[in-house]
Amino acid sequence: MAPSINKIFSTDIPALDEKQEDLLQQVKNIRTTPRDQRFPSTNQANHCWNRYNEWLLCLKQTGKDEEKCQPFRQYAVSICPSPWTDSWDEAREEGSFPGLKV
């Protein structure tokens, strides 16, 4: 007979306030960027750059609607190193970003 595995979490979900429920939904919806046939190599720098600019293109096309473009931002953040996205965000604020202008 196989040993039983103890459950770490109970089956009862505690009551959550609105902020906790929102955070839970955000965590459940986090996805990494899907595989892109245009970038088959292991070096994903071009894929990262492309995803970041796809997010900017979405912002430009939707009139800077952050909510509609959130999946694109998530794709960029999930594949790009944080220092890169931080640097690009700062460059956009300064007006010196070499990619798409929003």
JSON list of C-alpha atoms in Angstrom, two decimals:
[
{"chain": "A", "resi": 1, "resn": "MET", "atom": "CA", "xyz": [0.00, 0.00, 0.00]},
{"chain": "A", "resi": 2, "resn": "ALA", "atom": "CA", "xyz": [1.38, 3.42, -1.00]},
{"chain": "A", "resi": 3, "resn": "PRO", "atom": "CA", "xyz": [1.87, 5.98, 1.75]},
{"chain": "A", "resi": 4, "resn": "SER", "atom": "CA", "xyz": [-0.59, 8.84, 1.78]},
{"chain": "A", "resi": 5, "resn": "ILE", "atom": "CA", "xyz": [0.65, 12.32, 1.01]},
{"chain": "A", "resi": 6, "resn": "ASN", "atom": "CA", "xyz": [-0.18, 15.04, 3.50]},
{"chain": "A", "resi": 7, "resn": "LYS", "atom": "CA", "xyz": [-1.80, 18.09, 2.03]},
{"chain": "A", "resi": 8, "resn": "ILE", "atom": "CA", "xyz": [0.04, 21.35, 2.48]},
{"chain": "A", "resi": 9, "resn": "PHE", "atom": "CA", "xyz": [-3.02, 23.49, 1.88]},
{"chain": "A", "resi": 10, "resn": "SER", "atom": "CA", "xyz": [-6.49, 22.91, 3.20]},
{"chain": "A", "resi": 11, "resn": "THR", "atom": "CA", "xyz": [-9.39, 22.55, 0.81]},
{"chain": "A", "resi": 12, "resn": "ASP", "atom": "CA", "xyz": [-11.19, 25.40, 2.55]},
{"chain": "A", "resi": 13, "resn": "ILE", "atom": "CA", "xyz": [-10.37, 28.76, 0.98]},
{"chain": "A", "resi": 14, "resn": "PRO", "atom": "CA", "xyz": [-10.31, 31.56, 3.53]},
{"chain": "A", "resi": 15, "resn": "ALA", "atom": "CA", "xyz": [-12.36, 34.67, 2.91]},
{"chain": "A", "resi": 16, "resn": "LEU", "atom": "CA", "xyz": [-10.39, 37.27, 0.98]},
{"chain": "A", "resi": 17, "resn": "ASP", "atom": "CA", "xyz": [-10.87, 40.99, 0.90]},
{"chain": "A", "resi": 18, "resn": "GLU", "atom": "CA", "xyz": [-11.06, 42.82, -2.44]},
{"chain": "A", "resi": 19, "resn": "LYS", "atom": "CA", "xyz": [-7.33, 43.60, -2.60]},
{"chain": "A", "resi": 20, "resn": "GLN", "atom": "CA", "xyz": [-6.34, 40.02, -1.80]},
{"chain": "A", "resi": 21, "resn": "GLU", "atom": "CA", "xyz": [-8.81, 38.69, -4.39]},
{"chain": "A", "resi": 22, "resn": "ASP", "atom": "CA", "xyz": [-7.34, 41.04, -7.01]},
{"chain": "A", "resi": 23, "resn": "LEU", "atom": "CA", "xyz": [-3.80, 39.87, -6.21]},
{"chain": "A", "resi": 24, "resn": "LEU", "atom": "CA", "xyz": [-4.89, 36.24, -6.37]},
{"chain": "A", "resi": 25, "resn": "GLN", "atom": "CA", "xyz": [-6.39, 36.78, -9.84]},
{"chain": "A", "resi": 26, "resn": "GLN", "atom": "CA", "xyz": [-3.22, 38.53, -11.01]},
{"chain": "A", "resi": 27, "resn": "VAL", "atom": "CA", "xyz": [-1.08, 35.62, -9.86]},
{"chain": "A", "resi": 28, "resn": "LYS", "atom": "CA", "xyz": [-3.40, 33.09, -11.49]},
{"chain": "A", "resi": 29, "resn": "ASN", "atom": "CA", "xyz": [-3.24, 34.98, -14.80]},
{"chain": "A", "resi": 30, "resn": "ILE", "atom": "CA", "xyz": [0.54, 35.41, -15.00]},
{"chain": "A", "resi": 31, "resn": "ARG", "atom": "CA", "xyz": [1.86, 33.68, -18.06]},
{"chain": "A", "resi": 32, "resn": "THR", "atom": "CA", "xyz": [5.21, 33.67, -19.72]},
{"chain": "A", "resi": 33, "resn": "THR", "atom": "CA", "xyz": [5.54, 34.69, -23.34]},
{"chain": "A", "resi": 34, "resn": "PRO", "atom": "CA", "xyz": [4.48, 32.01, -25.82]},
{"chain": "A", "resi": 35, "resn": "ARG", "atom": "CA", "xyz": [7.06, 30.45, -28.12]},
{"chain": "A", "resi": 36, "resn": "ASP", "atom": "CA", "xyz": [7.68, 32.58, -31.19]},
{"chain": "A", "resi": 37, "resn": "GLN", "atom": "CA", "xyz": [8.76, 30.84, -34.42]},
{"chain": "A", "resi": 38, "resn": "ARG", "atom": "CA", "xyz": [10.65, 33.98, -35.46]},
{"chain": "A", "resi": 39, "resn": "PHE", "atom": "CA", "xyz": [13.13, 33.48, -32.62]},
{"chain": "A", "resi": 40, "resn": "PRO", "atom": "CA", "xyz": [14.19, 29.80, -32.63]},
{"chain": "A", "resi": 41, "resn": "SER", "atom": "CA", "xyz": [17.65, 30.21, -31.08]},
{"chain": "A", "resi": 42, "resn": "THR", "atom": "CA", "xyz": [18.49, 30.08, -27.42]},
{"chain": "A", "resi": 43, "resn": "ASN", "atom": "CA", "xyz": [19.53, 33.75, -27.41]},
{"chain": "A", "resi": 44, "resn": "GLN", "atom": "CA", "xyz": [16.24, 35.53, -26.74]},
{"chain": "A", "resi": 45, "resn": "ALA", "atom": "CA", "xyz": [17.51, 39.13, -26.84]},
{"chain": "A", "resi": 46, "resn": "ASN", "atom": "CA", "xyz": [15.71, 39.87, -30.12]},
{"chain": "A", "resi": 47, "resn": "HIS", "atom": "CA", "xyz": [12.56, 38.19, -28.80]},
{"chain": "A", "resi": 48, "resn": "CYS", "atom": "CA", "xyz": [12.75, 40.39, -25.70]},
{"chain": "A", "resi": 49, "resn": "TRP", "atom": "CA", "xyz": [13.19, 43.59, -27.76]},
{"chain": "A", "resi": 50, "resn": "ASN", "atom": "CA", "xyz": [10.30, 42.60, -30.02]},
{"chain": "A", "resi": 51, "resn": "ARG", "atom": "CA", "xyz": [7.94, 41.85, -27.10]},
{"chain": "A", "resi": 52, "resn": "TYR", "atom": "CA", "xyz": [8.74, 45.18, -25.45]},
{"chain": "A", "resi": 53, "resn": "ASN", "atom": "CA", "xyz": [8.02, 47.05, -28.68]},
{"chain": "A", "resi": 54, "resn": "GLU", "atom": "CA", "xyz": [4.82, 45.04, -29.23]},
{"chain": "A", "resi": 55, "resn": "TRP", "atom": "CA", "xyz": [3.65, 46.36, -25.85]},
{"chain": "A", "resi": 56, "resn": "LEU", "atom": "CA", "xyz": [4.49, 49.90, -26.94]},
{"chain": "A", "resi": 57, "resn": "LEU", "atom": "CA", "xyz": [2.66, 49.37, -30.23]},
{"chain": "A", "resi": 58, "resn": "CYS", "atom": "CA", "xyz": [-0.41, 48.21, -28.29]},
{"chain": "A", "resi": 59, "resn": "LEU", "atom": "CA", "xyz": [-0.24, 51.34, -26.11]},
{"chain": "A", "resi": 60, "resn": "LYS", "atom": "CA", "xyz": [0.01, 53.49, -29.22]},
{"chain": "A", "resi": 61, "resn": "GLN", "atom": "CA", "xyz": [-2.92, 51.78, -30.95]},
{"chain": "A", "resi": 62, "resn": "THR", "atom": "CA", "xyz": [-5.20, 51.82, -27.91]},
{"chain": "A", "resi": 63, "resn": "GLY", "atom": "CA", "xyz": [-4.52, 55.38, -26.81]},
{"chain": "A", "resi": 64, "resn": "LYS", "atom": "CA", "xyz": [-2.29, 54.30, -23.89]},
{"chain": "A", "resi": 65, "resn": "ASP", "atom": "CA", "xyz": [-4.85, 51.87, -22.44]},
{"chain": "A", "resi": 66, "resn": "GLU", "atom": "CA", "xyz": [-2.65, 50.07, -19.90]},
{"chain": "A", "resi": 67, "resn": "GLU", "atom": "CA", "xyz": [-5.32, 47.50, -19.01]},
{"chain": "A", "resi": 68, "resn": "LYS", "atom": "CA", "xyz": [-5.82, 46.25, -22.59]},
{"chain": "A", "resi": 69, "resn": "CYS", "atom": "CA", "xyz": [-2.07, 46.06, -23.13]},
{"chain": "A", "resi": 70, "resn": "GLN", "atom": "CA", "xyz": [-1.25, 44.29, -19.86]},
{"chain": "A", "resi": 71, "resn": "PRO", "atom": "CA", "xyz": [-0.71, 40.87, -21.53]},
{"chain": "A", "resi": 72, "resn": "PHE", "atom": "CA", "xyz": [1.90, 42.40, -23.85]},
{"chain": "A", "resi": 73, "resn": "ARG", "atom": "CA", "xyz": [3.66, 44.04, -20.90]},
{"chain": "A", "resi": 74, "resn": "GLN", "atom": "CA", "xyz": [3.62, 40.71, -19.06]},
{"chain": "A", "resi": 75, "resn": "TYR", "atom": "CA", "xyz": [5.19, 38.95, -22.07]},
{"chain": "A", "resi": 76, "resn": "ALA", "atom": "CA", "xyz": [7.96, 41.54, -22.20]},
{"chain": "A", "resi": 77, "resn": "VAL", "atom": "CA", "xyz": [8.60, 41.42, -18.46]},
{"chain": "A", "resi": 78, "resn": "SER", "atom": "CA", "xyz": [8.60, 37.61, -18.44]},
{"chain": "A", "resi": 79, "resn": "ILE", "atom": "CA", "xyz": [11.29, 37.25, -21.12]},
{"chain": "A", "resi": 80, "resn": "CYS", "atom": "CA", "xyz": [13.42, 40.37, -20.64]},
{"chain": "A", "resi": 81, "resn": "PRO", "atom": "CA", "xyz": [15.92, 40.88, -17.82]},
{"chain": "A", "resi": 82, "resn": "SER", "atom": "CA", "xyz": [14.61, 43.44, -15.32]},
{"chain": "A", "resi": 83, "resn": "PRO", "atom": "CA", "xyz": [17.53, 45.85, -15.80]},
{"chain": "A", "resi": 84, "resn": "TRP", "atom": "CA", "xyz": [16.69, 46.04, -19.51]},
{"chain": "A", "resi": 85, "resn": "THR", "atom": "CA", "xyz": [13.00, 46.86, -19.04]},
{"chain": "A", "resi": 86, "resn": "ASP", "atom": "CA", "xyz": [13.84, 49.30, -16.23]},
{"chain": "A", "resi": 87, "resn": "SER", "atom": "CA", "xyz": [16.39, 51.02, -18.47]},
{"chain": "A", "resi": 88, "resn": "TRP", "atom": "CA", "xyz": [13.97, 51.16, -21.41]},
{"chain": "A", "resi": 89, "resn": "ASP", "atom": "CA", "xyz": [11.19, 52.54, -19.19]},
{"chain": "A", "resi": 90, "resn": "GLU", "atom": "CA", "xyz": [13.55, 55.28, -17.98]},
{"chain": "A", "resi": 91, "resn": "ALA", "atom": "CA", "xyz": [14.69, 56.03, -21.53]},
{"chain": "A", "resi": 92, "resn": "ARG", "atom": "CA", "xyz": [11.06, 56.36, -22.63]},
{"chain": "A", "resi": 93, "resn": "GLU", "atom": "CA", "xyz": [10.42, 58.85, -19.82]},
{"chain": "A", "resi": 94, "resn": "GLU", "atom": "CA", "xyz": [13.48, 60.84, -20.88]},
{"chain": "A", "resi": 95, "resn": "GLY", "atom": "CA", "xyz": [12.50, 60.69, -24.57]},
{"chain": "A", "resi": 96, "resn": "SER", "atom": "CA", "xyz": [15.67, 58.86, -25.60]},
{"chain": "A", "resi": 97, "resn": "PHE", "atom": "CA", "xyz": [14.25, 55.36, -26.18]},
{"chain": "A", "resi": 98, "resn": "PRO", "atom": "CA", "xyz": [15.40, 54.05, -29.60]},
{"chain": "A", "resi": 99, "resn": "GLY", "atom": "CA", "xyz": [12.31, 51.88, -30.16]},
{"chain": "A", "resi": 100, "resn": "LEU", "atom": "CA", "xyz": [8.70, 52.83, -30.82]},
{"chain": "A", "resi": 101, "resn": "LYS", "atom": "CA", "xyz": [7.56, 56.23, -29.62]},
{"chain": "A", "resi": 102, "resn": "VAL", "atom": "CA", "xyz": [4.22, 56.28, -27.80]}
]
